[in-house]
PDB file of N, CA and C in Angstrom:
ATOM      1  N   MET A   1       0.920  -1.163   0.012  1.00  0.00           N
ATOM      2  CA  MET A   1       0.019   0.028  -0.011  1.00  0.00           C
ATOM      3  C   MET A   1       0.868   1.188  -0.010  1.00  0.00           C
ATOM      4  N   SER A   2       0.452   2.260  -0.726  1.00  0.00           N
ATOM      5  CA  SER A   2       1.167   3.517  -0.768  1.00  0.00           C
ATOM      6  C   SER A   2       0.413   4.501   0.014  1.00  0.00           C
ATOM      7  N   TYR A   3       1.111   5.287   0.757  1.00  0.00           N
ATOM      8  CA  TYR A   3       0.447   6.328   1.597  1.00  0.00           C
ATOM      9  C   TYR A   3       0.817   7.645   0.951  1.00  0.00           C
ATOM     10  N   LYS A   4      -0.088   8.662   1.258  1.00  0.00           N
ATOM     11  CA  LYS A   4       0.143  10.028   0.764  1.00  0.00           C
ATOM     12  C   LYS A   4       0.920  10.710   1.883  1.00  0.00           C
ATOM     13  N   VAL A   5       1.960  11.477   1.479  1.00  0.00           N
ATOM     14  CA  VAL A   5       2.692  12.258   2.450  1.00  0.00           C
ATOM     15  C   VAL A   5       2.300  13.692   2.218  1.00  0.00           C
ATOM     16  N   GLU A   6       1.869  14.380   3.305  1.00  0.00           N
ATOM     17  CA  GLU A   6       1.519  15.736   3.207  1.00  0.00           C
ATOM     18  C   GLU A   6       2.400  16.557   4.084  1.00  0.00           C
ATOM     19  N   ILE A   7       3.268  17.411   3.531  1.00  0.00           N
ATOM     20  CA  ILE A   7       4.110  18.282   4.368  1.00  0.00           C
ATOM     21  C   ILE A   7       3.377  19.521   4.590  1.00  0.00           C
ATOM     22  N   LEU A   8       3.033  19.757   5.936  1.00  0.00           N
ATOM     23  CA  LEU A   8       2.182  20.874   6.334  1.00  0.00           C
ATOM     24  C   LEU A   8       3.016  22.241   6.142  1.00  0.00           C
ATOM     25  N   PRO A   9       2.310  23.324   6.105  1.00  0.00           N
ATOM     26  CA  PRO A   9       2.984  24.599   5.873  1.00  0.00           C
ATOM     27  C   PRO A   9       4.063  24.948   6.970  1.00  0.00           C
ATOM     28  N   THR A  10       3.887  24.484   8.156  1.00  0.00           N
ATOM     29  CA  THR A  10       4.909  24.753   9.226  1.00  0.00           C
ATOM     30  C   THR A  10       6.230  24.039   8.841  1.00  0.00           C
ATOM     31  N   ALA A  11       6.087  22.814   8.348  1.00  0.00           N
ATOM     32  CA  ALA A  11       7.255  22.005   8.007  1.00  0.00           C
ATOM     33  C   ALA A  11       7.897  22.636   6.745  1.00  0.00           C
ATOM     34  N   TRP A  12       7.128  23.150   5.779  1.00  0.00           N
ATOM     35  CA  TRP A  12       7.804  23.809   4.672  1.00  0.00           C
ATOM     36  C   TRP A  12       8.532  25.040   5.109  1.00  0.00           C
ATOM     37  N   GLU A  13       7.949  25.848   6.093  1.00  0.00           N
ATOM     38  CA  GLU A  13       8.706  26.967   6.583  1.00  0.00           C
ATOM     39  C   GLU A  13       9.997  26.543   7.295  1.00  0.00           C
ATOM     40  N   ASP A  14       9.871  25.453   8.074  1.00  0.00           N
ATOM     41  CA  ASP A  14      11.137  24.941   8.701  1.00  0.00           C
ATOM     42  C   ASP A  14      12.197  24.529   7.690  1.00  0.00           C
ATOM     43  N   LEU A  15      11.771  23.867   6.611  1.00  0.00           N
ATOM     44  CA  LEU A  15      12.722  23.441   5.612  1.00  0.00           C
ATOM     45  C   LEU A  15      13.379  24.666   4.945  1.00  0.00           C
ATOM     46  N   LYS A  16      12.523  25.720   4.635  1.00  0.00           N
ATOM     47  CA  LYS A  16      13.062  26.944   4.039  1.00  0.00           C
ATOM     48  C   LYS A  16      14.073  27.582   4.964  1.00  0.00           C
ATOM     49  N   ALA A  17      13.802  27.656   6.224  1.00  0.00           N
ATOM     50  CA  ALA A  17      14.725  28.205   7.234  1.00  0.00           C
ATOM     51  C   ALA A  17      16.084  27.478   7.241  1.00  0.00           C
ATOM     52  N   ILE A  18      15.972  26.080   7.213  1.00  0.00           N
ATOM     53  CA  ILE A  18      17.201  25.330   7.171  1.00  0.00           C
ATOM     54  C   ILE A  18      17.979  25.585   5.912  1.00  0.00           C
ATOM     55  N   GLN A  19      17.304  25.626   4.752  1.00  0.00           N
ATOM     56  CA  GLN A  19      18.032  25.881   3.512  1.00  0.00           C
ATOM     57  C   GLN A  19      18.601  27.235   3.483  1.00  0.00           C
ATOM     58  N   ASP A  20      17.882  28.242   4.034  1.00  0.00           N
ATOM     59  CA  ASP A  20      18.390  29.633   4.101  1.00  0.00           C
ATOM     60  C   ASP A  20      19.684  29.653   4.876  1.00  0.00           C
ATOM     61  N   TRP A  21      19.713  28.954   6.020  1.00  0.00           N
ATOM     62  CA  TRP A  21      20.932  28.926   6.905  1.00  0.00           C
ATOM     63  C   TRP A  21      22.078  28.296   6.085  1.00  0.00           C
ATOM     64  N   TYR A  22      21.855  27.199   5.410  1.00  0.00           N
ATOM     65  CA  TYR A  22      22.981  26.528   4.658  1.00  0.00           C
ATOM     66  C   TYR A  22      23.315  27.424   3.495  1.00  0.00           C
ATOM     67  N   LEU A  23      22.444  28.152   2.899  1.00  0.00           N
ATOM     68  CA  LEU A  23      22.784  29.052   1.858  1.00  0.00           C
ATOM     69  C   LEU A  23      23.783  30.120   2.322  1.00  0.00           C
ATOM     70  N   LEU A  24      23.453  30.681   3.465  1.00  0.00           N
ATOM     71  CA  LEU A  24      24.304  31.780   3.983  1.00  0.00           C
ATOM     72  C   LEU A  24      25.661  31.250   4.455  1.00  0.00           C
ATOM     73  N   LYS A  25      25.751  30.066   5.015  1.00  0.00           N
ATOM     74  CA  LYS A  25      26.990  29.491   5.552  1.00  0.00           C
ATOM     75  C   LYS A  25      27.829  28.828   4.530  1.00  0.00           C
ATOM     76  N   PHE A  26      27.160  28.081   3.610  1.00  0.00           N
ATOM     77  CA  PHE A  26      27.922  27.241   2.672  1.00  0.00           C
ATOM     78  C   PHE A  26      27.615  27.380   1.186  1.00  0.00           C
ATOM     79  N   GLY A  27      26.567  28.100   0.824  1.00  0.00           N
ATOM     80  CA  GLY A  27      26.298  28.339  -0.562  1.00  0.00           C
ATOM     81  C   GLY A  27      25.047  27.538  -1.088  1.00  0.00           C
ATOM     82  N   ALA A  28      24.653  27.897  -2.313  1.00  0.00           N
ATOM     83  CA  ALA A  28      23.433  27.384  -2.844  1.00  0.00           C
ATOM     84  C   ALA A  28      23.468  25.828  -3.111  1.00  0.00           C
ATOM     85  N   GLU A  29      24.613  25.333  -3.536  1.00  0.00           N
ATOM     86  CA  GLU A  29      24.699  23.900  -3.840  1.00  0.00           C
ATOM     87  C   GLU A  29      24.487  23.085  -2.588  1.00  0.00           C
ATOM     88  N   THR A  30      25.109  23.487  -1.494  1.00  0.00           N
ATOM     89  CA  THR A  30      24.900  22.737  -0.202  1.00  0.00           C
ATOM     90  C   THR A  30      23.472  22.851   0.291  1.00  0.00           C
ATOM     91  N   ALA A  31      22.899  24.057   0.165  1.00  0.00           N
ATOM     92  CA  ALA A  31      21.540  24.316   0.624  1.00  0.00           C
ATOM     93  C   ALA A  31      20.544  23.358  -0.116  1.00  0.00           C
ATOM     94  N   LEU A  32      20.765  23.249  -1.453  1.00  0.00           N
ATOM     95  CA  LEU A  32      19.917  22.399  -2.249  1.00  0.00           C
ATOM     96  C   LEU A  32      20.095  20.875  -1.855  1.00  0.00           C
ATOM     97  N   LYS A  33      21.389  20.473  -1.631  1.00  0.00           N
ATOM     98  CA  LYS A  33      21.634  19.132  -1.300  1.00  0.00           C
ATOM     99  C   LYS A  33      20.990  18.766   0.035  1.00  0.00           C
ATOM    100  N   VAL A  34      21.107  19.627   1.015  1.00  0.00           N
ATOM    101  CA  VAL A  34      20.477  19.362   2.325  1.00  0.00           C
ATOM    102  C   VAL A  34      18.948  19.289   2.197  1.00  0.00           C
ATOM    103  N   GLY A  35      18.361  20.162   1.457  1.00  0.00           N
ATOM    104  CA  GLY A  35      16.909  20.134   1.308  1.00  0.00           C
ATOM    105  C   GLY A  35      16.477  18.924   0.575  1.00  0.00           C
ATOM    106  N   ASP A  36      17.161  18.534  -0.461  1.00  0.00           N
ATOM    107  CA  ASP A  36      16.774  17.258  -1.249  1.00  0.00           C
ATOM    108  C   ASP A  36      16.989  16.033  -0.343  1.00  0.00           C
ATOM    109  N   SER A  37      18.071  16.003   0.434  1.00  0.00           N
ATOM    110  CA  SER A  37      18.257  14.904   1.300  1.00  0.00           C
ATOM    111  C   SER A  37      17.139  14.683   2.308  1.00  0.00           C
ATOM    112  N   ILE A  38      16.632  15.818   2.884  1.00  0.00           N
ATOM    113  CA  ILE A  38      15.536  15.760   3.838  1.00  0.00           C
ATOM    114  C   ILE A  38      14.313  15.330   3.156  1.00  0.00           C
ATOM    115  N   LEU A  39      14.037  15.820   1.973  1.00  0.00           N
ATOM    116  CA  LEU A  39      12.801  15.540   1.246  1.00  0.00           C
ATOM    117  C   LEU A  39      12.845  14.039   0.783  1.00  0.00           C
ATOM    118  N   ASN A  40      14.078  13.513   0.426  1.00  0.00           N
ATOM    119  CA  ASN A  40      14.164  12.110   0.031  1.00  0.00           C
ATOM    120  C   ASN A  40      13.837  11.250   1.220  1.00  0.00           C
ATOM    121  N   THR A  41      14.325  11.616   2.427  1.00  0.00           N
ATOM    122  CA  THR A  41      14.067  10.810   3.609  1.00  0.00           C
ATOM    123  C   THR A  41      12.557  10.832   3.927  1.00  0.00           C
ATOM    124  N   ILE A  42      11.940  11.954   3.838  1.00  0.00           N
ATOM    125  CA  ILE A  42      10.493  12.034   4.031  1.00  0.00           C
ATOM    126  C   ILE A  42       9.685  11.215   3.030  1.00  0.00           C
ATOM    127  N   SER A  43      10.147  11.250   1.753  1.00  0.00           N
ATOM    128  CA  SER A  43       9.387  10.517   0.764  1.00  0.00           C
ATOM    129  C   SER A  43       9.379   9.029   0.983  1.00  0.00           C
ATOM    130  N   ARG A  44      10.318   8.465   1.717  1.00  0.00           N
ATOM    131  CA  ARG A  44      10.316   7.051   2.047  1.00  0.00           C
ATOM    132  C   ARG A  44       9.034   6.642   2.917  1.00  0.00           C
ATOM    133  N   LEU A  45       8.471   7.651   3.539  1.00  0.00           N
ATOM    134  CA  LEU A  45       7.268   7.407   4.394  1.00  0.00           C
ATOM    135  C   LEU A  45       6.111   7.034   3.524  1.00  0.00           C
ATOM    136  N   GLU A  46       6.170   7.275   2.232  1.00  0.00           N
ATOM    137  CA  GLU A  46       5.050   6.853   1.356  1.00  0.00           C
ATOM    138  C   GLU A  46       4.864   5.321   1.327  1.00  0.00           C
ATOM    139  N   SER A  47       5.989   4.630   1.459  1.00  0.00           N
ATOM    140  CA  SER A  47       5.966   3.208   1.457  1.00  0.00           C
ATOM    141  C   SER A  47       6.167   2.577   2.848  1.00  0.00           C
ATOM    142  N   PHE A  48       6.802   3.274   3.741  1.00  0.00           N
ATOM    143  CA  PHE A  48       7.071   2.755   5.043  1.00  0.00           C
ATOM    144  C   PHE A  48       6.728   3.792   6.201  1.00  0.00           C
ATOM    145  N   PRO A  49       5.468   4.116   6.389  1.00  0.00           N
ATOM    146  CA  PRO A  49       5.106   5.177   7.354  1.00  0.00           C
ATOM    147  C   PRO A  49       5.401   4.777   8.761  1.00  0.00           C
ATOM    148  N   ASP A  50       5.585   3.551   9.111  1.00  0.00           N
ATOM    149  CA  ASP A  50       5.946   3.110  10.442  1.00  0.00           C
ATOM    150  C   ASP A  50       7.483   2.990  10.682  1.00  0.00           C
ATOM    151  N   SER A  51       8.226   3.370   9.708  1.00  0.00           N
ATOM    152  CA  SER A  51       9.709   3.185   9.788  1.00  0.00           C
ATOM    153  C   SER A  51      10.361   4.179  10.706  1.00  0.00           C
ATOM    154  N   GLY A  52       9.653   5.205  11.065  1.00  0.00           N
ATOM    155  CA  GLY A  52      10.223   6.218  11.958  1.00  0.00           C
ATOM    156  C   GLY A  52      10.291   5.725  13.401  1.00  0.00           C
ATOM    157  N   SER A  53      10.995   6.404  14.185  1.00  0.00           N
ATOM    158  CA  SER A  53      11.183   6.026  15.551  1.00  0.00           C
ATOM    159  C   SER A  53      10.250   6.890  16.422  1.00  0.00           C
ATOM    160  N   ILE A  54      10.062   6.380  17.634  1.00  0.00           N
ATOM    161  CA  ILE A  54       9.332   7.267  18.593  1.00  0.00           C
ATOM    162  C   ILE A  54      10.175   8.489  18.906  1.00  0.00           C
ATOM    163  N   THR A  55       9.493   9.562  19.342  1.00  0.00           N
ATOM    164  CA  THR A  55      10.182  10.770  19.635  1.00  0.00           C
ATOM    165  C   THR A  55      10.781  10.729  21.096  1.00  0.00           C
ATOM    166  N   PRO A  56      11.591  11.659  21.525  1.00  0.00           N
ATOM    167  CA  PRO A  56      12.063  11.638  22.801  1.00  0.00           C
ATOM    168  C   PRO A  56      11.121  12.235  23.867  1.00  0.00           C
ATOM    169  N   ASP A  57       9.929  12.615  23.376  1.00  0.00           N
ATOM    170  CA  ASP A  57       8.915  13.300  24.160  1.00  0.00           C
ATOM    171  C   ASP A  57       7.710  12.285  24.439  1.00  0.00           C
ATOM    172  N   PRO A  58       7.471  11.894  25.736  1.00  0.00           N
ATOM    173  CA  PRO A  58       6.379  10.922  25.949  1.00  0.00           C
ATOM    174  C   PRO A  58       4.930  11.471  25.540  1.00  0.00           C
ATOM    175  N   TRP A  59       4.759  12.768  25.649  1.00  0.00           N
ATOM    176  CA  TRP A  59       3.492  13.339  25.276  1.00  0.00           C
ATOM    177  C   TRP A  59       3.214  13.244  23.770  1.00  0.00           C
ATOM    178  N   LEU A  60       4.227  13.543  22.978  1.00  0.00           N
ATOM    179  CA  LEU A  60       4.122  13.332  21.590  1.00  0.00           C
ATOM    180  C   LEU A  60       3.876  11.888  21.178  1.00  0.00           C
ATOM    181  N   ASN A  61       4.604  11.010  21.837  1.00  0.00           N
ATOM    182  CA  ASN A  61       4.501   9.577  21.556  1.00  0.00           C
ATOM    183  C   ASN A  61       3.063   9.128  21.826  1.00  0.00           C
ATOM    184  N   LYS A  62       2.501   9.564  22.921  1.00  0.00           N
ATOM    185  CA  LYS A  62       1.151   9.201  23.260  1.00  0.00           C
ATOM    186  C   LYS A  62       0.126   9.603  22.254  1.00  0.00           C
ATOM    187  N   LEU A  63       0.432  10.732  21.570  1.00  0.00           N
ATOM    188  CA  LEU A  63      -0.402  11.234  20.499  1.00  0.00           C
ATOM    189  C   LEU A  63      -0.168  10.662  19.180  1.00  0.00           C
ATOM    190  N   GLY A  64       0.801   9.736  19.086  1.00  0.00           N
ATOM    191  CA  GLY A  64       1.101   8.999  17.864  1.00  0.00           C
ATOM    192  C   GLY A  64       2.088   9.623  16.939  1.00  0.00           C
ATOM    193  N   TYR A  65       2.852  10.631  17.414  1.00  0.00           N
ATOM    194  CA  TYR A  65       3.912  11.223  16.598  1.00  0.00           C
ATOM    195  C   TYR A  65       5.097  10.319  16.546  1.00  0.00           C
ATOM    196  N   ARG A  66       5.759  10.397  15.344  1.00  0.00           N
ATOM    197  CA  ARG A  66       6.984   9.631  15.153  1.00  0.00           C
ATOM    198  C   ARG A  66       8.000  10.591  14.459  1.00  0.00           C
ATOM    199  N   MET A  67       9.193  10.075  14.295  1.00  0.00           N
ATOM    200  CA  MET A  67      10.196  10.929  13.700  1.00  0.00           C
ATOM    201  C   MET A  67      11.123  10.144  12.765  1.00  0.00           C
ATOM    202  N   VAL A  68      11.583  10.770  11.738  1.00  0.00           N
ATOM    203  CA  VAL A  68      12.590  10.194  10.847  1.00  0.00           C
ATOM    204  C   VAL A  68      13.792  11.155  10.912  1.00  0.00           C
ATOM    205  N   ILE A  69      14.966  10.651  10.934  1.00  0.00           N
ATOM    206  CA  ILE A  69      16.190  11.399  11.027  1.00  0.00           C
ATOM    207  C   ILE A  69      16.936  11.358   9.679  1.00  0.00           C
ATOM    208  N   CYS A  70      17.362  12.568   9.286  1.00  0.00           N
ATOM    209  CA  CYS A  70      18.163  12.680   8.111  1.00  0.00           C
ATOM    210  C   CYS A  70      19.380  13.460   8.481  1.00  0.00           C
ATOM    211  N   LYS A  71      20.444  12.698   8.727  1.00  0.00           N
ATOM    212  CA  LYS A  71      21.711  13.321   9.236  1.00  0.00           C
ATOM    213  C   LYS A  71      21.528  14.132  10.397  1.00  0.00           C
ATOM    214  N   ARG A  72      21.575  15.530  10.394  1.00  0.00           N
ATOM    215  CA  ARG A  72      21.463  16.270  11.546  1.00  0.00           C
ATOM    216  C   ARG A  72      20.060  16.930  11.645  1.00  0.00           C
ATOM    217  N   HIS A  73      19.095  16.457  10.861  1.00  0.00           N
ATOM    218  CA  HIS A  73      17.784  17.027  10.924  1.00  0.00           C
ATOM    219  C   HIS A  73      16.695  15.877  11.210  1.00  0.00           C
ATOM    220  N   VAL A  74      15.616  16.313  11.712  1.00  0.00           N
ATOM    221  CA  VAL A  74      14.547  15.372  12.089  1.00  0.00           C
ATOM    222  C   VAL A  74      13.260  15.912  11.513  1.00  0.00           C
ATOM    223  N   ALA A  75      12.415  15.022  10.984  1.00  0.00           N
ATOM    224  CA  ALA A  75      11.105  15.331  10.568  1.00  0.00           C
ATOM    225  C   ALA A  75      10.082  14.639  11.491  1.00  0.00           C
ATOM    226  N   VAL A  76       9.245  15.384  12.093  1.00  0.00           N
ATOM    227  CA  VAL A  76       8.273  14.765  13.020  1.00  0.00           C
ATOM    228  C   VAL A  76       6.891  14.763  12.315  1.00  0.00           C
ATOM    229  N   TYR A  77       6.316  13.564  12.365  1.00  0.00           N
ATOM    230  CA  TYR A  77       5.100  13.312  11.604  1.00  0.00           C
ATOM    231  C   TYR A  77       4.133  12.432  12.398  1.00  0.00           C
ATOM    232  N   ARG A  78       2.956  12.332  11.812  1.00  0.00           N
ATOM    233  CA  ARG A  78       1.947  11.445  12.363  1.00  0.00           C
ATOM    234  C   ARG A  78       1.134  10.851  11.217  1.00  0.00           C
ATOM    235  N   LEU A  79       0.923   9.497  11.327  1.00  0.00           N
ATOM    236  CA  LEU A  79       0.074   8.755  10.302  1.00  0.00           C
ATOM    237  C   LEU A  79      -1.318   8.854  10.771  1.00  0.00           C
ATOM    238  N   ILE A  80      -2.219   9.398   9.947  1.00  0.00           N
ATOM    239  CA  ILE A  80      -3.645   9.480  10.208  1.00  0.00           C
ATOM    240  C   ILE A  80      -4.353   8.767   9.043  1.00  0.00           C
ATOM    241  N   GLU A  81      -4.954   7.645   9.254  1.00  0.00           N
ATOM    242  CA  GLU A  81      -5.513   6.734   8.253  1.00  0.00           C
ATOM    243  C   GLU A  81      -4.435   6.415   7.244  1.00  0.00           C
ATOM    244  N   ASP A  82      -4.603   6.959   5.976  1.00  0.00           N
ATOM    245  CA  ASP A  82      -3.600   6.591   4.973  1.00  0.00           C
ATOM    246  C   ASP A  82      -2.781   7.871   4.500  1.00  0.00           C
ATOM    247  N   ILE A  83      -2.756   8.854   5.396  1.00  0.00           N
ATOM    248  CA  ILE A  83      -1.958  10.108   5.109  1.00  0.00           C
ATOM    249  C   ILE A  83      -0.928  10.297   6.203  1.00  0.00           C
ATOM    250  N   VAL A  84       0.327  10.568   5.717  1.00  0.00           N
ATOM    251  CA  VAL A  84       1.411  10.893   6.650  1.00  0.00           C
ATOM    252  C   VAL A  84       1.528  12.414   6.653  1.00  0.00           C
ATOM    253  N   TYR A  85       1.212  13.013   7.849  1.00  0.00           N
ATOM    254  CA  TYR A  85       1.304  14.494   7.956  1.00  0.00           C
ATOM    255  C   TYR A  85       2.637  14.830   8.630  1.00  0.00           C
ATOM    256  N   VAL A  86       3.448  15.609   7.950  1.00  0.00           N
ATOM    257  CA  VAL A  86       4.779  16.074   8.447  1.00  0.00           C
ATOM    258  C   VAL A  86       4.488  17.463   9.108  1.00  0.00           C
ATOM    259  N   TYR A  87       4.734  17.520  10.361  1.00  0.00           N
ATOM    260  CA  TYR A  87       4.412  18.744  11.092  1.00  0.00           C
ATOM    261  C   TYR A  87       5.576  19.704  11.248  1.00  0.00           C
ATOM    262  N   HIS A  88       6.751  19.142  11.476  1.00  0.00           N
ATOM    263  CA  HIS A  88       7.956  20.029  11.693  1.00  0.00           C
ATOM    264  C   HIS A  88       9.187  19.297  11.159  1.00  0.00           C
ATOM    265  N   ILE A  89      10.145  20.155  10.748  1.00  0.00           N
ATOM    266  CA  ILE A  89      11.470  19.638  10.372  1.00  0.00           C
ATOM    267  C   ILE A  89      12.440  20.547  11.239  1.00  0.00           C
ATOM    268  N   ALA A  90      13.334  19.852  11.942  1.00  0.00           N
ATOM    269  CA  ALA A  90      14.198  20.634  12.822  1.00  0.00           C
ATOM    270  C   ALA A  90      15.610  20.051  12.932  1.00  0.00           C
ATOM    271  N   ASP A  91      16.530  20.824  13.449  1.00  0.00           N
ATOM    272  CA  ASP A  91      17.826  20.334  13.756  1.00  0.00           C
ATOM    273  C   ASP A  91      17.782  19.451  14.955  1.00  0.00           C
ATOM    274  N   THR A  92      18.390  18.349  14.909  1.00  0.00           N
ATOM    275  CA  THR A  92      18.372  17.378  16.033  1.00  0.00           C
ATOM    276  C   THR A  92      19.050  17.982  17.251  1.00  0.00           C
ATOM    277  N   GLN A  93      19.864  18.979  17.149  1.00  0.00           N
ATOM    278  CA  GLN A  93      20.576  19.586  18.288  1.00  0.00           C
ATOM    279  C   GLN A  93      19.687  20.584  19.033  1.00  0.00           C
ATOM    280  N   THR A  94      18.452  20.775  18.573  1.00  0.00           N
ATOM    281  CA  THR A  94      17.546  21.735  19.292  1.00  0.00           C
ATOM    282  C   THR A  94      16.546  20.983  20.070  1.00  0.00           C
ATOM    283  N   ASP A  95      15.818  21.660  20.902  1.00  0.00           N
ATOM    284  CA  ASP A  95      14.743  21.084  21.661  1.00  0.00           C
ATOM    285  C   ASP A  95      13.416  21.111  20.870  1.00  0.00           C
ATOM    286  N   TYR A  96      13.502  20.391  19.746  1.00  0.00           N
ATOM    287  CA  TYR A  96      12.357  20.401  18.843  1.00  0.00           C
ATOM    288  C   TYR A  96      11.015  19.953  19.299  1.00  0.00           C
ATOM    289  N   PRO A  97      10.878  19.028  20.360  1.00  0.00           N
ATOM    290  CA  PRO A  97       9.568  18.775  20.804  1.00  0.00           C
ATOM    291  C   PRO A  97       8.762  19.989  21.314  1.00  0.00           C
ATOM    292  N   LYS A  98       9.573  21.020  21.798  1.00  0.00           N
ATOM    293  CA  LYS A  98       8.875  22.218  22.225  1.00  0.00           C
ATOM    294  C   LYS A  98       8.122  22.966  21.108  1.00  0.00           C
ATOM    295  N   LEU A  99       8.422  22.609  19.888  1.00  0.00           N
ATOM    296  CA  LEU A  99       7.644  23.206  18.761  1.00  0.00           C
ATOM    297  C   LEU A  99       6.175  22.808  18.811  1.00  0.00           C
ATOM    298  N   PHE A 100       5.814  21.838  19.567  1.00  0.00           N
ATOM    299  CA  PHE A 100       4.423  21.332  19.632  1.00  0.00           C
ATOM    300  C   PHE A 100       3.661  21.873  20.862  1.00  0.00           C
ATOM    301  N   TYR A 101       4.382  22.565  21.772  1.00  0.00           N
ATOM    302  CA  TYR A 101       3.773  23.084  22.976  1.00  0.00           C
ATOM    303  C   TYR A 101       3.262  24.453  22.843  1.00  0.00           C
TER     304      TYR A 101
END
């Protein structure tokens, strides 16, 4: 079965901020590579929505959120019926569960 992946506006904003940071620090080529890598990781959820791990936050886990890690970034998502909703994309070095509070 194939699932639909919907990246919510908040996650698109997160991705843009990540790419903007890489653009300023390392240039356009690196920014595009990082963005593509994150999107490729997220696209795997179309076939394997349960492949992500539980989050470090018990409250998010109780609500059914999961995460996939792409190098130093994490995408937090939830599967609802046959749609994977991606809520946030963040640096793993940050306290990203607070994005949900």
